[in-house]
Amino acid sequence: MASEYAGNGQASTEKAQTPWLSIVGIGEDGLHGISQNARLAIEEAEFVFGGKRHLVLAADAIKGDAKSWPVPFDVAMADVVALRGKKVCVLASGDPFFYGVGVTLLRHVAAEETLSYPAPSAFSLAASRLGWALQDVECVSLHGRSIDLIRPYLQPDAKLIVLTSDDKAPALVAELLTETGFGTSELTLLEALGGSRETLRQTKASAFSFTDVDPLNVLAVDVVAHKTARVLPFTSGLDDTLFEHDGQITKREIRAVTLSSLAPRYGEVLWDIGAGSSSIGIEWMLSHPSLRAIGIEQNAERAKRAVRNAENFGVPGLEVVIGTAPHAFEGLPVPDAIFIGGGGSEAGVLDGAVRALKPGGRLVANAVTLEMEAVLLAAQARLGGSLIRLEVSRATPVGSMQGWRPAMPVTQWSWVKPGETA
């Protein structure tokens, strides 16, 4: 049986309403580029919402009350939801469900209450102009977001289509590319796609000098990497030299095993306790865009360093909390996984983490000191889980020859909290 959305994240078991909300994608070609049904949805609407540009593009078809989005934009869509049951139309750029307003709307309105009429997205239009296979292209939205998000996608020979926020963003992206060793990448600036003002201009990132950029633009990047470029491998256990740190870092070999033990899954939240450089939290987030991490670090300088690392690795969404565990746990979202890399031998830290962890969640703790190892041995005896010992030796010069120099061994405890995830 169909369900009706209650508007609070829950669906009722009552029969769904007849669709009252139309979502129409519109491009720079305006009404000429939409279907007859999409135009009819605009004409029949009592209320039409959209950005000022959208309302101008659709003006000849709007017969109801035209309403511009409020400033600042209301992600709760209160004005639209308040009209439930009336004929309402929302105008969106291109495909409303590809980084579009449709995604925001359907957090508050059930899909069965809507009819959608998508138009080609800016990504589709750009790919068609360049002759690029869209399924082989990385589509990145920097609209209202940090340009650092582009960093993990900068791989040799990759093709990116980047949706920007304004006329200044392309130059900032070009500057980032140049600074990180991708200055010879080929850029195509595509402006006002689909309309009479459409233009395409090409340049290398290091030579970007366009000043009269249309605010409505996308940037296509054919990535070329210099031998010194900062390329982030897809594997866990990134080179330690990529991180800014003061020695407080989980070394790459141990980090690779630790990430494997943490086993990140879609949409999960990690607490990185004693974050240091936050190498664990950063690699957790690099595993998939849906993942979140919260670093807990009592040293303010290390916390600032962790934030800089997150930006340089293209995961600016990493949250760093300055505070001492377990007191710093208060108010944080419930974690799906917890890593304890520092401070775990302090009173209450491990027990607090065990209590906070979601049922079915994973807890991984590493020990270098005897004191922390004793804590982990006691935890394993009490709660179960698995213990492993990790030892790494590196070849280093011994006079004119080489010998093995062992690093301090690491004891790792991994535990899954009984119960099932919600």
XYZ file of C-alpha atoms in Angstrom:
422
model
C 0.000 0.000 0.000
C 1.269 3.453 -0.825
C 2.280 5.649 2.063
C 1.849 9.387 2.626
C 4.819 11.424 3.764
C 4.221 13.177 7.061
C 6.801 15.904 6.460
C 8.899 14.959 9.493
C 11.026 12.200 8.017
C 8.318 9.560 8.600
C 5.729 8.069 6.256
C 2.189 7.258 7.348
C 0.294 4.156 6.247
C -2.588 6.179 4.835
C -3.227 6.384 1.125
C -0.974 8.905 -0.621
C -2.361 12.188 -1.859
C -2.801 12.978 -5.518
C 0.397 14.696 -6.745
C 0.150 18.398 -5.961
C 3.758 19.443 -6.535
C 5.397 19.652 -9.967
C 9.172 20.002 -10.281
C 10.199 21.375 -13.660
C 13.773 21.510 -14.863
C 14.437 24.448 -17.147
C 17.535 25.469 -19.062
C 18.848 28.660 -20.608
C 16.648 28.036 -23.653
C 13.646 28.613 -21.412
C 10.211 27.398 -22.429
C 11.480 26.285 -25.850
C 13.471 23.481 -24.228
C 10.796 21.906 -22.039
C 8.080 19.395 -22.884
C 4.407 20.194 -23.377
C 3.580 18.486 -20.071
C 6.195 20.521 -18.224
C 4.788 23.739 -19.649
C 1.287 22.682 -18.669
C 2.491 22.069 -15.094
C 3.741 25.664 -14.952
C 0.578 27.114 -16.494
C -1.782 25.221 -14.171
C 0.117 26.002 -10.957
C -1.431 28.372 -8.430
C 2.056 29.071 -7.080
C 5.379 28.880 -8.932
C 8.640 28.900 -6.960
C 12.123 29.380 -8.360
C 15.189 31.533 -8.530
C 14.783 34.935 -10.127
C 16.471 33.678 -13.300
C 14.110 30.689 -13.524
C 11.037 32.855 -13.085
C 12.183 35.131 -15.918
C 12.840 32.144 -18.203
C 9.343 30.744 -17.556
C 7.509 34.083 -17.310
C 5.307 33.590 -20.393
C 3.832 30.384 -18.934
C 3.333 31.528 -15.340
C -0.307 32.324 -14.612
C -0.244 31.837 -10.836
C 1.632 33.612 -8.069
C 5.400 33.716 -8.815
C 7.578 33.430 -5.703
C 11.354 33.833 -5.590
C 13.350 31.723 -3.177
C 14.025 33.491 0.110
C 17.499 34.756 0.956
C 19.074 32.949 2.686
C 17.698 29.823 1.049
C 15.386 27.816 3.316
C 16.469 24.157 3.137
C 13.332 23.206 5.095
C 11.225 24.394 2.130
C 8.658 25.736 4.591
C 6.909 28.003 2.055
C 6.383 25.109 -0.368
C 5.338 22.548 2.243
C 2.825 24.997 3.700
C 0.930 24.870 0.393
C 0.518 21.081 0.394
C -2.683 20.184 -1.433
C -2.655 23.226 -3.720
C -1.251 23.262 -7.264
C 2.404 24.163 -6.799
C 5.282 24.164 -9.284
C 8.978 24.456 -8.449
C 11.408 25.496 -11.174
C 14.951 24.131 -11.095
C 18.080 24.292 -13.217
C 18.362 21.340 -15.584
C 17.925 18.019 -13.811
C 16.366 18.765 -10.381
C 17.737 15.514 -8.946
C 21.387 15.909 -9.925
C 22.767 18.271 -7.278
C 19.456 20.100 -7.606
C 16.571 21.469 -5.567
C 14.558 18.289 -6.124
C 16.806 16.455 -3.673
C 16.142 19.088 -1.006
C 12.388 19.032 -1.655
C 12.037 15.291 -1.281
C 13.455 15.439 2.217
C 10.144 17.069 3.139
C 7.692 15.789 0.530
C 7.100 12.193 -0.535
C 7.977 11.266 -4.110
C 4.414 10.097 -4.807
C 3.149 13.605 -4.074
C 5.229 15.002 -6.914
C 5.586 14.913 -10.681
C 9.017 15.720 -12.089
C 9.974 16.955 -15.543
C 13.779 17.028 -15.713
C 15.766 18.847 -18.387
C 19.375 18.046 -19.354
C 21.766 18.845 -16.514
C 24.748 21.153 -16.970
C 26.902 18.020 -16.766
C 25.018 16.391 -19.656
C 25.183 19.543 -21.765
C 28.909 19.957 -21.128
C 29.651 16.323 -21.983
C 27.681 16.621 -25.208
C 29.578 19.751 -26.254
C 32.944 18.116 -25.584
C 32.073 14.672 -26.900
C 32.933 13.080 -23.567
C 31.291 9.851 -22.422
C 29.399 10.993 -19.339
C 29.730 7.608 -17.615
C 33.521 8.001 -17.741
C 33.538 11.537 -16.344
C 33.752 12.592 -12.687
C 30.896 15.061 -12.090
C 31.740 17.354 -9.179
C 29.560 20.079 -7.718
C 31.386 22.979 -6.081
C 28.215 25.069 -6.036
C 28.172 26.608 -2.564
C 30.892 24.183 -1.487
C 34.640 24.278 -0.882
C 36.813 23.983 -3.987
C 39.040 21.622 -1.984
C 36.484 18.905 -2.746
C 38.046 18.572 -6.185
C 41.379 17.301 -4.829
C 40.653 13.528 -4.606
C 39.477 13.554 -8.240
C 42.770 14.921 -9.567
C 44.106 11.740 -11.108
C 46.283 11.522 -14.239
C 44.184 11.367 -17.426
C 40.905 11.794 -15.526
C 38.163 13.957 -16.988
C 36.133 16.164 -14.656
C 33.091 18.352 -15.177
C 32.854 20.848 -12.335
C 29.724 22.825 -11.508
C 30.816 26.145 -10.008
C 29.201 28.800 -7.816
C 30.036 32.043 -9.601
C 32.314 33.907 -11.974
C 35.309 33.709 -9.601
C 35.345 29.949 -9.030
C 37.001 28.882 -12.338
C 40.058 31.020 -11.597
C 40.269 29.584 -8.073
C 40.101 26.029 -9.424
C 42.806 26.832 -11.982
C 44.973 28.251 -9.193
C 44.514 25.119 -7.069
C 45.410 22.907 -10.027
C 48.558 24.903 -10.699
C 49.668 24.889 -7.051
C 49.266 21.118 -6.730
C 51.145 20.119 -9.877
C 48.301 19.947 -12.402
C 48.990 23.272 -14.121
C 49.223 21.768 -17.619
C 45.701 20.345 -17.384
C 43.418 21.445 -20.220
C 40.476 23.542 -19.057
C 37.315 24.263 -21.001
C 35.103 26.992 -19.615
C 31.491 26.463 -20.720
C 29.220 29.430 -20.023
C 25.440 29.857 -20.197
C 25.021 26.407 -21.719
C 21.908 25.913 -23.825
C 21.109 29.595 -24.286
C 21.847 32.340 -26.754
C 24.869 33.476 -24.690
C 26.544 30.057 -24.730
C 30.336 30.186 -25.126
C 33.214 27.714 -24.843
C 36.772 28.815 -24.133
C 39.865 26.725 -23.593
C 43.159 27.269 -21.810
C 45.680 25.511 -19.599
C 45.181 25.808 -15.852
C 48.472 27.648 -15.367
C 47.538 30.162 -18.104
C 43.968 30.855 -16.970
C 43.372 34.585 -17.432
C 39.672 34.964 -18.337
C 38.189 37.904 -16.460
C 34.741 38.306 -18.044
C 33.379 34.973 -16.814
C 29.623 34.399 -16.855
C 28.402 33.460 -13.344
C 26.500 30.575 -14.924
C 29.339 28.266 -15.879
C 30.815 24.802 -15.636
C 34.484 23.958 -15.916
C 35.696 20.852 -17.743
C 39.109 19.561 -16.701
C 41.216 17.148 -18.747
C 43.705 16.289 -16.005
C 47.418 16.288 -16.789
C 49.721 15.561 -13.850
C 53.295 16.769 -13.501
C 55.687 14.217 -11.991
C 55.573 16.211 -8.731
C 51.766 16.487 -8.675
C 49.948 15.719 -5.439
C 48.085 12.610 -6.610
C 46.118 10.820 -3.888
C 46.177 7.041 -4.428
C 42.894 5.167 -4.021
C 44.335 2.717 -1.480
C 44.429 3.020 2.302
C 47.783 3.758 3.882
C 48.777 6.965 2.116
C 52.392 8.084 2.324
C 53.163 9.793 5.628
C 54.853 12.664 3.790
C 51.504 13.729 2.336
C 50.364 14.712 5.835
C 51.468 17.683 7.868
C 52.347 16.278 11.305
C 54.601 16.624 14.346
C 55.272 12.915 14.677
C 51.825 12.188 16.132
C 50.551 10.182 13.186
C 49.462 6.598 12.675
C 52.156 5.388 10.276
C 51.056 4.252 6.852
C 51.399 0.468 7.310
C 49.584 0.542 10.647
C 47.038 2.970 9.188
C 46.257 0.604 6.314
C 45.531 -2.247 8.722
C 43.557 0.075 11.003
C 41.306 1.265 8.151
C 40.750 -2.357 7.181
C 39.719 -3.147 10.760
C 37.402 -0.127 10.920
C 35.731 -1.374 7.711
C 33.953 1.838 6.581
C 30.469 1.416 5.146
C 28.083 3.742 3.348
C 27.002 6.841 5.269
C 28.739 5.993 8.538
C 30.166 8.314 11.191
C 33.605 7.770 12.738
C 34.972 9.186 15.964
C 38.759 9.563 15.735
C 39.817 9.912 19.380
C 43.239 11.463 19.907
C 43.190 12.529 16.284
C 46.669 14.084 16.048
C 47.134 14.794 12.342
C 43.752 13.092 11.732
C 45.220 10.706 9.184
C 42.681 8.011 10.158
C 39.675 10.330 9.897
C 40.888 11.708 6.577
C 41.422 8.298 4.999
C 38.059 7.159 6.377
C 36.359 10.049 4.536
C 38.362 9.452 1.363
C 36.916 5.929 1.218
C 33.542 7.285 0.071
C 31.871 10.727 -0.183
C 29.019 9.617 2.095
C 31.303 9.071 5.093
C 31.735 11.518 7.985
C 34.475 11.738 10.590
C 34.851 13.698 13.812
C 38.357 14.120 15.188
C 38.688 14.639 18.946
C 41.973 16.312 19.873
C 42.922 18.101 23.095
C 45.937 19.930 21.628
C 44.782 23.106 19.833
C 47.798 23.259 17.494
C 47.297 19.661 16.408
C 43.606 20.355 15.883
C 44.447 23.249 13.540
C 46.913 21.014 11.730
C 44.234 18.342 11.305
C 41.900 20.907 9.723
C 44.630 21.965 7.275
C 45.278 18.328 6.397
C 41.581 17.746 5.757
C 41.470 20.700 3.355
C 44.614 19.543 1.540
C 43.169 16.043 1.093
C 39.857 17.343 -0.246
C 37.713 16.364 2.748
C 36.986 19.799 4.288
C 33.895 18.366 5.945
C 36.045 16.673 8.597
C 34.941 18.038 11.958
C 37.595 18.579 14.619
C 36.532 18.993 18.239
C 39.078 20.481 20.626
C 38.635 18.795 23.974
C 39.590 15.950 26.262
C 37.921 12.562 26.031
C 35.521 11.405 27.379
C 34.097 14.873 28.211
C 34.358 15.909 24.537
C 31.926 13.135 23.549
C 28.930 15.092 24.820
C 26.623 16.282 22.074
C 28.354 14.420 19.250
C 26.347 12.267 16.825
C 26.263 8.568 17.697
C 29.225 6.871 15.996
C 29.084 3.798 13.791
C 32.799 3.272 14.348
C 35.401 4.574 16.794
C 39.177 4.663 16.557
C 41.286 5.324 19.634
C 44.769 6.349 18.640
C 45.809 8.521 21.548
C 44.807 9.099 25.153
C 43.066 5.749 25.445
C 44.768 4.880 28.720
C 43.248 7.920 30.428
C 40.441 7.237 32.896
C 37.033 6.790 31.328
C 38.082 7.075 27.665
C 37.657 3.457 26.581
C 34.557 2.873 28.719
C 33.015 6.094 27.393
C 33.692 5.015 23.824
C 32.155 1.599 24.452
C 28.987 3.226 25.821
C 28.738 5.737 22.985
C 29.199 3.259 20.152
C 26.108 2.268 18.200
C 25.006 -1.392 18.612
C 26.696 -3.351 15.844
C 29.381 -0.663 15.560
C 33.119 -1.289 15.423
C 35.738 -0.059 17.857
C 39.448 -0.246 17.006
C 42.166 0.863 19.433
C 45.925 0.897 18.936
C 48.496 0.712 21.727
C 52.188 1.566 21.640
C 52.751 2.049 25.374
C 52.592 -0.722 27.966
C 49.929 1.221 29.843
C 47.601 1.332 26.845
C 48.347 -2.287 26.009
C 47.278 -3.268 29.529
C 43.989 -1.399 28.979
C 43.379 -3.298 25.739
C 44.252 -6.684 27.218
C 41.777 -6.055 30.030
C 39.113 -4.893 27.569
C 39.551 -8.004 25.451
C 39.310 -10.243 28.525
C 36.115 -8.462 29.586
C 34.356 -7.839 26.265
C 35.903 -10.189 23.743
C 37.006 -9.041 20.321
C 40.325 -9.740 18.636
C 43.907 -8.767 19.411
C 46.728 -8.557 16.888
C 50.343 -7.391 17.154
C 51.772 -5.351 14.314
C 55.510 -4.991 13.855
C 57.194 -3.137 11.010
C 60.903 -2.885 10.272
C 62.482 -0.540 7.758
C 65.799 -0.873 5.981
C 68.121 1.958 7.078
C 71.814 2.689 6.529
C 74.322 0.963 8.826
C 77.615 2.482 7.844
C 78.084 1.679 4.170
C 75.490 -1.113 4.329
C 71.859 -1.479 5.369
C 70.072 -3.145 8.233
C 66.589 -3.554 9.616
C 65.455 -0.953 12.131
C 62.230 -2.019 13.874
C 59.542 0.494 14.710
C 57.746 0.235 18.029
C 55.271 -2.656 17.895
C 51.559 -1.830 17.926
C 48.897 -3.866 19.700
C 45.484 -3.519 18.083
C 42.179 -4.464 19.648
C 39.099 -4.725 17.407
C 35.626 -5.204 18.824
C 32.049 -5.189 17.527
C 29.429 -4.015 19.990
C 26.678 -6.600 20.491
C 23.292 -5.816 19.002
C 22.071 -4.761 15.583
C 22.341 -1.392 13.929
C 19.079 0.534 13.596
